[in-house]
mmCIF file of C-alpha atoms and ligand atoms in Angstrom:
data_model
loop_
_atom_site.group_PDB
_atom_site.id
_atom_site.type_symbol
_atom_site.label_atom_id
_atom_site.label_comp_id
_atom_site.label_asym_id
_atom_site.label_seq_id
_atom_site.Cartn_x
_atom_site.Cartn_y
_atom_site.Cartn_z
ATOM 1 C CA MET A 1 137.362 -83.987 -12.812
ATOM 2 C CA ALA A 2 134.095 -82.495 -11.590
ATOM 3 C CA TYR A 3 132.768 -81.932 -7.968
ATOM 4 C CA ARG A 4 129.328 -81.218 -6.510
ATOM 5 C CA VAL A 5 128.910 -78.004 -4.694
ATOM 6 C CA HIS A 6 125.929 -77.776 -2.320
ATOM 7 C CA ILE A 7 124.729 -74.490 -0.728
ATOM 8 C CA LEU A 8 123.734 -75.010 2.764
ATOM 9 C CA GLN A 9 120.988 -72.342 3.138
ATOM 10 C CA THR A 10 119.096 -72.876 0.027
ATOM 11 C CA GLY A 11 119.687 -76.562 -0.793
ATOM 12 C CA ALA A 12 120.744 -75.533 -4.339
ATOM 13 C CA ALA A 13 123.506 -77.558 -5.958
ATOM 14 C CA PHE A 14 125.846 -77.200 -9.013
ATOM 15 C CA VAL A 15 128.692 -79.005 -10.555
ATOM 16 C CA ALA A 16 132.059 -77.391 -10.612
ATOM 17 C CA GLY A 17 134.992 -78.562 -12.795
ATOM 18 C CA ALA A 18 138.464 -78.584 -11.233
ATOM 19 C CA ASP A 19 139.727 -75.874 -13.590
ATOM 20 C CA GLU A 20 136.951 -73.306 -13.334
ATOM 21 C CA SER A 21 136.139 -70.990 -10.382
ATOM 22 C CA LEU A 22 133.143 -71.835 -8.212
ATOM 23 C CA LEU A 23 131.491 -68.606 -9.468
ATOM 24 C CA GLU A 24 131.865 -69.629 -13.087
ATOM 25 C CA ALA A 25 130.460 -72.902 -12.269
ATOM 26 C CA ALA A 26 127.460 -71.456 -10.294
ATOM 27 C CA GLU A 27 126.730 -69.008 -13.188
ATOM 28 C CA ARG A 28 126.794 -71.821 -15.770
ATOM 29 C CA ALA A 29 124.118 -73.538 -13.581
ATOM 30 C CA ALA A 30 122.148 -70.263 -13.280
ATOM 31 C CA VAL A 31 122.719 -70.327 -9.403
ATOM 32 C CA LYS A 32 123.194 -66.753 -8.194
ATOM 33 C CA LEU A 33 126.231 -66.046 -5.887
ATOM 34 C CA PRO A 34 127.060 -62.441 -4.904
ATOM 35 C CA HIS A 35 129.956 -60.977 -6.728
ATOM 36 C CA GLU A 36 131.441 -57.690 -8.189
ATOM 37 C CA CYS A 37 134.949 -57.559 -9.476
ATOM 38 C CA THR A 38 135.499 -61.268 -10.385
ATOM 39 C CA PHE A 39 139.301 -60.932 -10.047
ATOM 40 C CA GLY A 40 139.643 -61.548 -6.221
ATOM 41 C CA GLY A 41 139.973 -57.892 -5.405
ATOM 42 C CA CYS A 42 136.756 -56.894 -3.651
ATOM 43 C CA GLY A 43 135.740 -59.718 -1.382
ATOM 44 C CA THR A 44 132.080 -59.571 -2.287
ATOM 45 C CA CYS A 45 132.004 -63.214 -3.338
ATOM 46 C CA ARG A 46 133.254 -64.399 0.027
ATOM 47 C CA ILE A 47 131.641 -67.778 1.022
ATOM 48 C CA LYS A 48 132.311 -70.154 3.922
ATOM 49 C CA LEU A 49 133.347 -73.787 3.358
ATOM 50 C CA GLU A 50 131.258 -75.974 5.580
ATOM 51 C CA SER A 51 133.068 -79.040 4.154
ATOM 52 C CA GLY A 52 135.499 -79.780 1.385
ATOM 53 C CA ALA A 53 138.749 -78.096 0.081
ATOM 54 C CA VAL A 54 139.501 -75.497 -2.562
ATOM 55 C CA ARG A 55 142.705 -74.211 -4.156
ATOM 56 C CA TYR A 56 143.731 -71.042 -5.728
ATOM 57 C CA ASP A 57 145.978 -70.573 -8.892
ATOM 58 C CA GLU A 58 147.116 -67.344 -7.115
ATOM 59 C CA PHE A 59 146.004 -66.489 -3.553
ATOM 60 C CA PRO A 60 143.457 -63.613 -3.967
ATOM 61 C CA MET A 61 144.168 -60.115 -2.731
ATOM 62 C CA ALA A 62 140.832 -59.710 -0.911
ATOM 63 C CA LEU A 63 141.247 -62.812 1.198
ATOM 64 C CA THR A 64 143.384 -62.913 4.270
ATOM 65 C CA PRO A 65 145.331 -65.952 5.496
ATOM 66 C CA GLU A 66 143.149 -65.661 8.703
ATOM 67 C CA GLU A 67 139.949 -65.855 6.589
ATOM 68 C CA ALA A 68 141.233 -68.817 4.608
ATOM 69 C CA ALA A 69 142.184 -70.562 7.883
ATOM 70 C CA GLU A 70 138.660 -70.018 9.156
ATOM 71 C CA GLY A 71 137.241 -71.598 6.024
ATOM 72 C CA TYR A 72 136.329 -68.522 4.066
ATOM 73 C CA ALA A 73 136.933 -68.651 0.334
ATOM 74 C CA LEU A 74 136.418 -66.260 -2.654
ATOM 75 C CA ALA A 75 134.170 -67.866 -5.129
ATOM 76 C CA CYS A 76 135.442 -65.899 -8.100
ATOM 77 C CA GLN A 77 138.907 -67.457 -7.549
ATOM 78 C CA ALA A 78 138.466 -70.634 -5.698
ATOM 79 C CA ARG A 79 138.546 -74.044 -7.566
ATOM 80 C CA ALA A 80 137.040 -77.101 -6.040
ATOM 81 C CA GLU A 81 139.353 -79.874 -4.992
ATOM 82 C CA SER A 82 136.576 -82.072 -3.539
ATOM 83 C CA ASP A 83 132.788 -82.022 -3.250
ATOM 84 C CA LEU A 84 131.914 -78.970 -1.226
ATOM 85 C CA CYS A 85 129.211 -77.674 1.126
ATOM 86 C CA ILE A 86 129.265 -73.912 1.246
ATOM 87 C CA SER A 87 127.262 -71.158 3.031
ATOM 88 C CA VAL A 88 126.663 -67.836 1.355
ATOM 89 C CA PRO A 89 126.424 -64.774 3.647
ATOM 90 C CA SER A 90 122.865 -63.769 4.210
ATOM 91 C CA SER A 91 121.405 -60.490 5.060
ATOM 92 C CA ARG A 92 117.891 -59.313 5.466
ATOM 93 C CA GLN A 93 118.636 -56.762 2.895
ATOM 94 C CA VAL A 94 116.864 -56.933 -0.417
ATOM 95 C CA PHE A 95 118.706 -55.146 -3.082
ATOM 96 C CA PRO A 96 116.724 -53.401 -5.974
ATOM 97 C CA GLU A 97 117.437 -54.659 -9.441
ATOM 98 C CA PRO A 98 119.979 -52.564 -11.368
ATOM 99 C CA ARG A 99 118.916 -50.822 -14.491
ATOM 100 C CA GLN A 100 120.200 -48.341 -16.931
ATOM 101 C CA LEU A 101 119.144 -44.747 -16.503
ATOM 102 C CA ALA A 102 119.615 -41.395 -18.258
ATOM 103 C CA ALA A 103 120.983 -38.877 -15.622
ATOM 104 C CA THR A 104 121.985 -35.202 -15.785
ATOM 105 C CA VAL A 105 124.598 -33.272 -13.854
ATOM 106 C CA HIS A 106 122.659 -31.209 -11.359
ATOM 107 C CA ARG A 107 125.589 -29.661 -9.501
ATOM 108 C CA ILE A 108 129.331 -30.020 -9.698
ATOM 109 C CA ASP A 109 132.009 -28.335 -7.613
ATOM 110 C CA ALA A 110 135.218 -29.040 -5.830
ATOM 111 C CA TYR A 111 135.422 -30.224 -2.279
ATOM 112 C CA THR A 112 139.288 -30.192 -2.490
ATOM 113 C CA ASP A 113 141.900 -29.892 -5.119
ATOM 114 C CA ASP A 114 141.311 -33.536 -6.115
ATOM 115 C CA ILE A 115 137.904 -34.418 -4.919
ATOM 116 C CA ILE A 116 134.797 -33.459 -6.867
ATOM 117 C CA HIS A 117 131.326 -33.224 -5.327
ATOM 118 C CA LEU A 118 128.912 -34.375 -8.019
ATOM 119 C CA THR A 119 125.229 -34.255 -7.735
ATOM 120 C CA LEU A 120 123.131 -36.169 -10.304
ATOM 121 C CA ALA A 121 119.543 -35.541 -11.075
ATOM 122 C CA LEU A 122 117.622 -38.734 -12.009
ATOM 123 C CA PRO A 123 114.281 -38.937 -13.888
ATOM 124 C CA ASP A 124 110.951 -40.279 -12.648
ATOM 125 C CA GLY A 125 111.480 -40.014 -8.971
ATOM 126 C CA GLY A 126 115.097 -41.025 -8.758
ATOM 127 C CA LEU A 127 116.904 -44.229 -7.946
ATOM 128 C CA ASP A 128 115.942 -46.782 -5.402
ATOM 129 C CA TYR A 129 119.020 -48.129 -3.735
ATOM 130 C CA VAL A 130 120.361 -49.203 -0.316
ATOM 131 C CA PRO A 131 122.844 -46.923 1.261
ATOM 132 C CA GLY A 132 126.406 -48.412 0.605
ATOM 133 C CA GLN A 133 125.714 -49.369 -2.981
ATOM 134 C CA TYR A 134 127.332 -47.863 -6.047
ATOM 135 C CA MET A 135 126.665 -46.965 -9.687
ATOM 136 C CA ASN A 136 128.544 -47.468 -12.884
ATOM 137 C CA VAL A 137 128.820 -44.558 -15.230
ATOM 138 C CA LEU A 138 128.734 -45.924 -18.812
ATOM 139 C CA LEU A 139 131.306 -44.259 -21.036
ATOM 140 C CA PRO A 140 130.772 -43.946 -24.852
ATOM 141 C CA ASP A 141 133.650 -46.361 -25.538
ATOM 142 C CA GLY A 142 131.935 -49.099 -23.493
ATOM 143 C CA GLU A 143 134.259 -48.640 -20.372
ATOM 144 C CA THR A 144 132.676 -47.907 -16.974
ATOM 145 C CA ARG A 145 133.564 -45.948 -13.860
ATOM 146 C CA SER A 146 132.207 -46.881 -10.510
ATOM 147 C CA PHE A 147 131.172 -44.490 -7.742
ATOM 148 C CA SER A 148 129.417 -45.050 -4.513
ATOM 149 C CA MET A 149 126.294 -43.119 -3.657
ATOM 150 C CA ALA A 150 127.098 -40.735 -0.881
ATOM 151 C CA SER A 151 123.699 -39.716 0.218
ATOM 152 C CA VAL A 152 120.480 -41.448 1.161
ATOM 153 C CA PRO A 153 117.801 -42.063 -1.529
ATOM 154 C CA SER A 154 115.803 -38.859 -1.994
ATOM 155 C CA ASP A 155 113.696 -37.125 -4.534
ATOM 156 C CA GLY A 156 115.625 -37.496 -7.698
ATOM 157 C CA LEU A 157 119.113 -36.284 -6.559
ATOM 158 C CA VAL A 158 122.017 -38.369 -5.641
ATOM 159 C CA ASP A 159 125.535 -37.264 -4.268
ATOM 160 C CA PHE A 160 128.881 -38.697 -5.374
ATOM 161 C CA HIS A 161 132.448 -37.995 -4.185
ATOM 162 C CA VAL A 162 134.860 -38.376 -7.117
ATOM 163 C CA ARG A 163 138.531 -38.441 -6.709
ATOM 164 C CA ARG A 164 140.121 -36.867 -9.748
ATOM 165 C CA ILE A 165 142.867 -38.796 -11.468
ATOM 166 C CA PRO A 166 145.287 -36.223 -13.027
ATOM 167 C CA GLY A 167 144.995 -36.716 -16.721
ATOM 168 C CA GLY A 168 142.267 -39.312 -16.287
ATOM 169 C CA ARG A 169 139.928 -39.316 -19.419
ATOM 170 C CA TYR A 170 136.812 -39.349 -17.284
ATOM 171 C CA THR A 171 137.561 -37.968 -13.857
ATOM 172 C CA ASP A 172 139.785 -35.153 -15.043
ATOM 173 C CA LEU A 173 138.932 -34.413 -18.667
ATOM 174 C CA TRP A 174 135.205 -35.002 -18.750
ATOM 175 C CA LEU A 175 134.082 -34.218 -15.313
ATOM 176 C CA GLY A 176 136.558 -31.435 -14.943
ATOM 177 C CA GLN A 177 134.726 -29.524 -17.713
ATOM 178 C CA ALA A 178 131.141 -30.807 -17.216
ATOM 179 C CA GLN A 179 128.489 -28.237 -16.567
ATOM 180 C CA PRO A 180 125.133 -28.634 -14.985
ATOM 181 C CA GLY A 181 122.748 -30.201 -17.482
ATOM 182 C CA ALA A 182 125.358 -32.555 -19.050
ATOM 183 C CA ALA A 183 123.934 -35.917 -19.747
ATOM 184 C CA LEU A 184 125.337 -39.313 -18.839
ATOM 185 C CA THR A 185 124.093 -42.843 -18.679
ATOM 186 C CA ILE A 186 124.416 -44.894 -15.498
ATOM 187 C CA GLU A 187 123.850 -48.410 -14.395
ATOM 188 C CA ALA A 188 122.562 -48.767 -10.747
ATOM 189 C CA PRO A 189 122.158 -49.719 -8.093
ATOM 190 C CA LEU A 190 125.128 -52.218 -7.748
ATOM 191 C CA GLY A 191 126.917 -53.950 -4.936
ATOM 192 C CA VAL A 192 126.039 -55.478 -1.637
ATOM 193 C CA PHE A 193 127.894 -53.278 0.814
ATOM 194 C CA SER A 194 125.215 -52.127 3.184
ATOM 195 C CA TYR A 195 124.329 -51.859 6.858
ATOM 196 C CA HIS A 196 123.505 -55.086 8.686
ATOM 197 C CA GLU A 197 120.790 -54.099 11.089
ATOM 198 C CA GLU A 198 120.442 -57.634 12.325
ATOM 199 C CA ASP A 199 123.860 -57.650 14.031
ATOM 200 C CA TRP A 200 122.990 -55.450 17.079
ATOM 201 C CA ARG A 201 126.631 -54.714 17.662
ATOM 202 C CA PRO A 202 128.513 -51.443 18.306
ATOM 203 C CA LEU A 203 129.672 -50.158 15.046
ATOM 204 C CA ILE A 204 133.209 -49.198 14.011
ATOM 205 C CA MET A 205 133.297 -47.661 10.530
ATOM 206 C CA VAL A 206 136.687 -47.162 8.902
ATOM 207 C CA ALA A 207 137.070 -45.178 5.742
ATOM 208 C CA THR A 208 140.087 -43.898 3.715
ATOM 209 C CA GLY A 209 139.779 -41.100 1.006
ATOM 210 C CA THR A 210 136.469 -41.101 -0.895
ATOM 211 C CA GLY A 211 135.684 -44.472 0.942
ATOM 212 C CA ILE A 212 133.856 -42.061 3.326
ATOM 213 C CA ALA A 213 131.116 -41.754 0.666
ATOM 214 C CA PRO A 214 129.176 -45.020 1.115
ATOM 215 C CA ILE A 215 129.890 -44.893 4.917
ATOM 216 C CA LYS A 216 128.267 -41.410 4.920
ATOM 217 C CA ALA A 217 125.223 -42.729 3.038
ATOM 218 C CA ILE A 218 124.934 -45.488 5.577
ATOM 219 C CA LEU A 219 125.298 -43.256 8.677
ATOM 220 C CA GLU A 220 122.858 -40.694 7.228
ATOM 221 C CA SER A 221 120.325 -43.501 7.035
ATOM 222 C CA LEU A 222 120.771 -44.032 10.734
ATOM 223 C CA LEU A 223 120.391 -40.417 11.844
ATOM 224 C CA ASP A 224 117.753 -39.915 14.571
ATOM 225 C CA LYS A 225 117.009 -43.613 14.753
ATOM 226 C CA GLU A 226 116.452 -44.760 18.392
ATOM 227 C CA ASP A 227 117.665 -48.348 17.661
ATOM 228 C CA CYS A 228 121.016 -47.134 16.209
ATOM 229 C CA PRO A 229 123.986 -48.767 18.110
ATOM 230 C CA PRO A 230 126.906 -46.693 19.263
ATOM 231 C CA VAL A 231 129.127 -45.726 16.344
ATOM 232 C CA THR A 232 132.724 -44.706 16.065
ATOM 233 C CA LEU A 233 133.913 -43.410 12.628
ATOM 234 C CA TYR A 234 137.612 -43.378 11.753
ATOM 235 C CA TRP A 235 138.442 -41.457 8.600
ATOM 236 C CA GLY A 236 141.976 -41.642 7.262
ATOM 237 C CA MET A 237 143.117 -38.804 5.084
ATOM 238 C CA ARG A 238 146.492 -37.140 4.242
ATOM 239 C CA THR A 239 146.254 -33.574 5.402
ATOM 240 C CA GLN A 240 143.843 -31.329 7.264
ATOM 241 C CA ALA A 241 142.856 -29.762 3.866
ATOM 242 C CA ASP A 242 141.520 -33.298 2.813
ATOM 243 C CA LEU A 243 138.953 -33.485 5.630
ATOM 244 C CA TYR A 244 136.211 -32.116 3.375
ATOM 245 C CA LEU A 245 133.330 -33.454 5.381
ATOM 246 C CA GLN A 246 134.632 -32.718 8.729
ATOM 247 C CA ASP A 247 131.956 -29.988 9.619
ATOM 248 C CA GLU A 248 129.151 -32.104 8.333
ATOM 249 C CA ILE A 249 130.274 -35.185 10.166
ATOM 250 C CA ALA A 250 130.665 -33.167 13.409
ATOM 251 C CA GLY A 251 126.980 -32.194 12.974
ATOM 252 C CA TRP A 252 125.866 -35.938 13.376
ATOM 253 C CA ALA A 253 126.981 -35.942 16.957
ATOM 254 C CA GLY A 254 123.602 -35.176 18.373
ATOM 255 C CA ARG A 255 121.745 -37.309 15.830
ATOM 256 C CA LEU A 256 123.557 -40.686 16.092
ATOM 257 C CA TYR A 257 123.565 -42.600 19.309
ATOM 258 C CA GLU A 258 126.991 -42.294 21.024
ATOM 259 C CA PHE A 259 128.742 -41.013 18.085
ATOM 260 C CA ASN A 260 132.555 -40.706 18.165
ATOM 261 C CA PHE A 261 134.438 -39.343 15.122
ATOM 262 C CA VAL A 262 138.283 -39.859 14.844
ATOM 263 C CA PRO A 263 140.048 -38.293 11.831
ATOM 264 C CA VAL A 264 143.473 -39.742 11.298
ATOM 265 C CA LEU A 265 146.048 -38.021 9.093
ATOM 266 C CA SER A 266 149.102 -39.573 7.459
ATOM 267 C CA ARG A 267 150.767 -36.333 6.468
ATOM 268 C CA ALA A 268 149.540 -33.607 8.803
ATOM 269 C CA ASP A 269 151.678 -30.552 9.484
ATOM 270 C CA ALA A 270 152.835 -29.547 12.941
ATOM 271 C CA SER A 271 149.602 -27.679 13.699
ATOM 272 C CA TRP A 272 147.476 -30.809 13.644
ATOM 273 C CA GLN A 273 146.536 -31.862 17.260
ATOM 274 C CA GLY A 274 144.739 -35.012 16.341
ATOM 275 C CA ARG A 275 145.645 -38.594 15.517
ATOM 276 C CA ARG A 276 148.342 -39.419 12.986
ATOM 277 C CA GLY A 277 149.403 -42.480 10.981
ATOM 278 C CA HIS A 278 147.413 -45.266 9.332
ATOM 279 C CA VAL A 279 143.732 -45.300 10.165
ATOM 280 C CA GLN A 280 143.644 -49.063 10.865
ATOM 281 C CA ASP A 281 146.490 -48.596 13.388
ATOM 282 C CA ALA A 282 144.410 -46.075 15.210
ATOM 283 C CA VAL A 283 141.533 -48.467 15.454
ATOM 284 C CA ALA A 284 143.809 -51.182 16.890
ATOM 285 C CA GLN A 285 145.395 -48.761 19.342
ATOM 286 C CA ASP A 286 141.985 -47.765 20.659
ATOM 287 C CA HIS A 287 140.562 -51.307 21.128
ATOM 288 C CA ASP A 288 142.141 -54.330 22.848
ATOM 289 C CA ASP A 289 139.031 -56.438 22.336
ATOM 290 C CA LEU A 290 136.793 -56.099 19.212
ATOM 291 C CA SER A 291 135.019 -59.472 19.730
ATOM 292 C CA GLU A 292 131.698 -57.663 20.215
ATOM 293 C CA HIS A 293 131.883 -55.145 17.338
ATOM 294 C CA ALA A 294 130.676 -55.040 13.808
ATOM 295 C CA ILE A 295 133.198 -53.420 11.594
ATOM 296 C CA TYR A 296 132.700 -51.624 8.222
ATOM 297 C CA LEU A 297 135.854 -51.016 6.118
ATOM 298 C CA CYS A 298 135.724 -48.892 3.016
ATOM 299 C CA GLY A 299 138.792 -47.835 1.005
ATOM 300 C CA ALA A 300 141.926 -49.184 -0.822
ATOM 301 C CA PRO A 301 142.483 -52.852 -0.933
ATOM 302 C CA ALA A 302 145.845 -52.668 0.897
ATOM 303 C CA MET A 303 144.164 -50.879 3.916
ATOM 304 C CA ILE A 304 141.283 -53.375 3.947
ATOM 305 C CA GLN A 305 143.734 -56.328 3.854
ATOM 306 C CA ASP A 306 145.836 -54.803 6.677
ATOM 307 C CA ALA A 307 142.873 -53.768 8.709
ATOM 308 C CA LYS A 308 141.224 -57.239 8.533
ATOM 309 C CA HIS A 309 144.495 -58.900 9.593
ATOM 310 C CA MET A 310 145.109 -56.357 12.416
ATOM 311 C CA LEU A 311 141.544 -56.254 13.780
ATOM 312 C CA ALA A 312 141.211 -60.055 13.678
ATOM 313 C CA GLY A 313 144.260 -59.988 15.967
ATOM 314 C CA ARG A 314 142.140 -57.903 18.383
ATOM 315 C CA GLY A 315 139.420 -60.533 18.423
ATOM 316 C CA ALA A 316 137.164 -59.106 15.654
ATOM 317 C CA SER A 317 134.980 -61.818 14.249
ATOM 318 C CA LEU A 318 135.461 -62.236 10.476
ATOM 319 C CA ASP A 319 131.669 -62.905 10.349
ATOM 320 C CA TYR A 320 131.144 -59.201 11.378
ATOM 321 C CA ILE A 321 133.656 -57.478 9.159
ATOM 322 C CA TYR A 322 132.102 -56.056 6.013
ATOM 323 C CA ALA A 323 134.277 -54.476 3.385
ATOM 324 C CA ASP A 324 133.988 -52.371 0.274
ATOM 325 C CA SER A 325 137.365 -52.328 -1.489
ATOM 326 C CA PHE A 326 138.100 -49.985 -4.424
ATOM 327 C CA THR A 327 141.128 -48.427 -6.188
HETATM 328 FE FE1 FES B 1 135.368 -62.132 -6.010
HETATM 329 FE FE2 FES B 1 135.376 -59.568 -6.109
HETATM 330 S S1 FES B 1 133.955 -60.878 -6.937
HETATM 331 S S2 FES B 1 136.638 -60.973 -4.920
#
């Protein structure tokens, strides 16, 4: 059985078999759909069904029941059950084409016991990317590791925040011993997580752990901009010692329009005077009505799932929730 899939905005069409994903069918027909992980974990391939029905062999992690009920689907997992008309999220953003580059370690030091601050030097004027995007480090055995850029594009230097995995071949063994000048090959820029300037809504940014990195790059790109909407940043960490960017973030207060920073700790000691618990709970506690906000989520899949569910319950529109999910 095969069905016709029509893309509303572009008029492009392709044929999808009942046993292949919409993404596989689109790629076979050379129709581009945004995607990253291809296993239902990141949400990048989210589309909206204008008409028709899809099914899943297994309901994907990066889709909430609320999203499915509103007609959203994940193209990498959804299989057509009828002819479909879909819309693909549009943004004014144009993303540079990814390419492979030789990079060298410019600086490497520790933010905390388990978070490394890595600065790479890139040749020929550096890397053109949109704040929010990420790179893949290509390892000699063909594997890759992904890290979001944590700074705005500048002359040849790019910052990353790398969580060390104890015993991990790359983050612990290689990076743990790397010195300035060490060479590595990267593929970048990748991903579609980015600021949607066209939304014109107050921003709520929610990060856990090193999910702060792409959020930092986005917010740095908004510093001193007169048309920046009000921003509230929630950052979930375990302890006070984990808040490695606290001073730098506090320094944005005079440079972002109406900036509010809310660190939320899940394992703070008795001396902590600030917010406690899960970061998504703090957002929900602070807002009865999120129907006029744009929300950016960056962190572990479980946080993003829970946050989407909870914030949709506060009226947040799924059209204005943008997520970057990573493990
Ligand atoms: Fe489909 Fe990641 S590409 S969820």
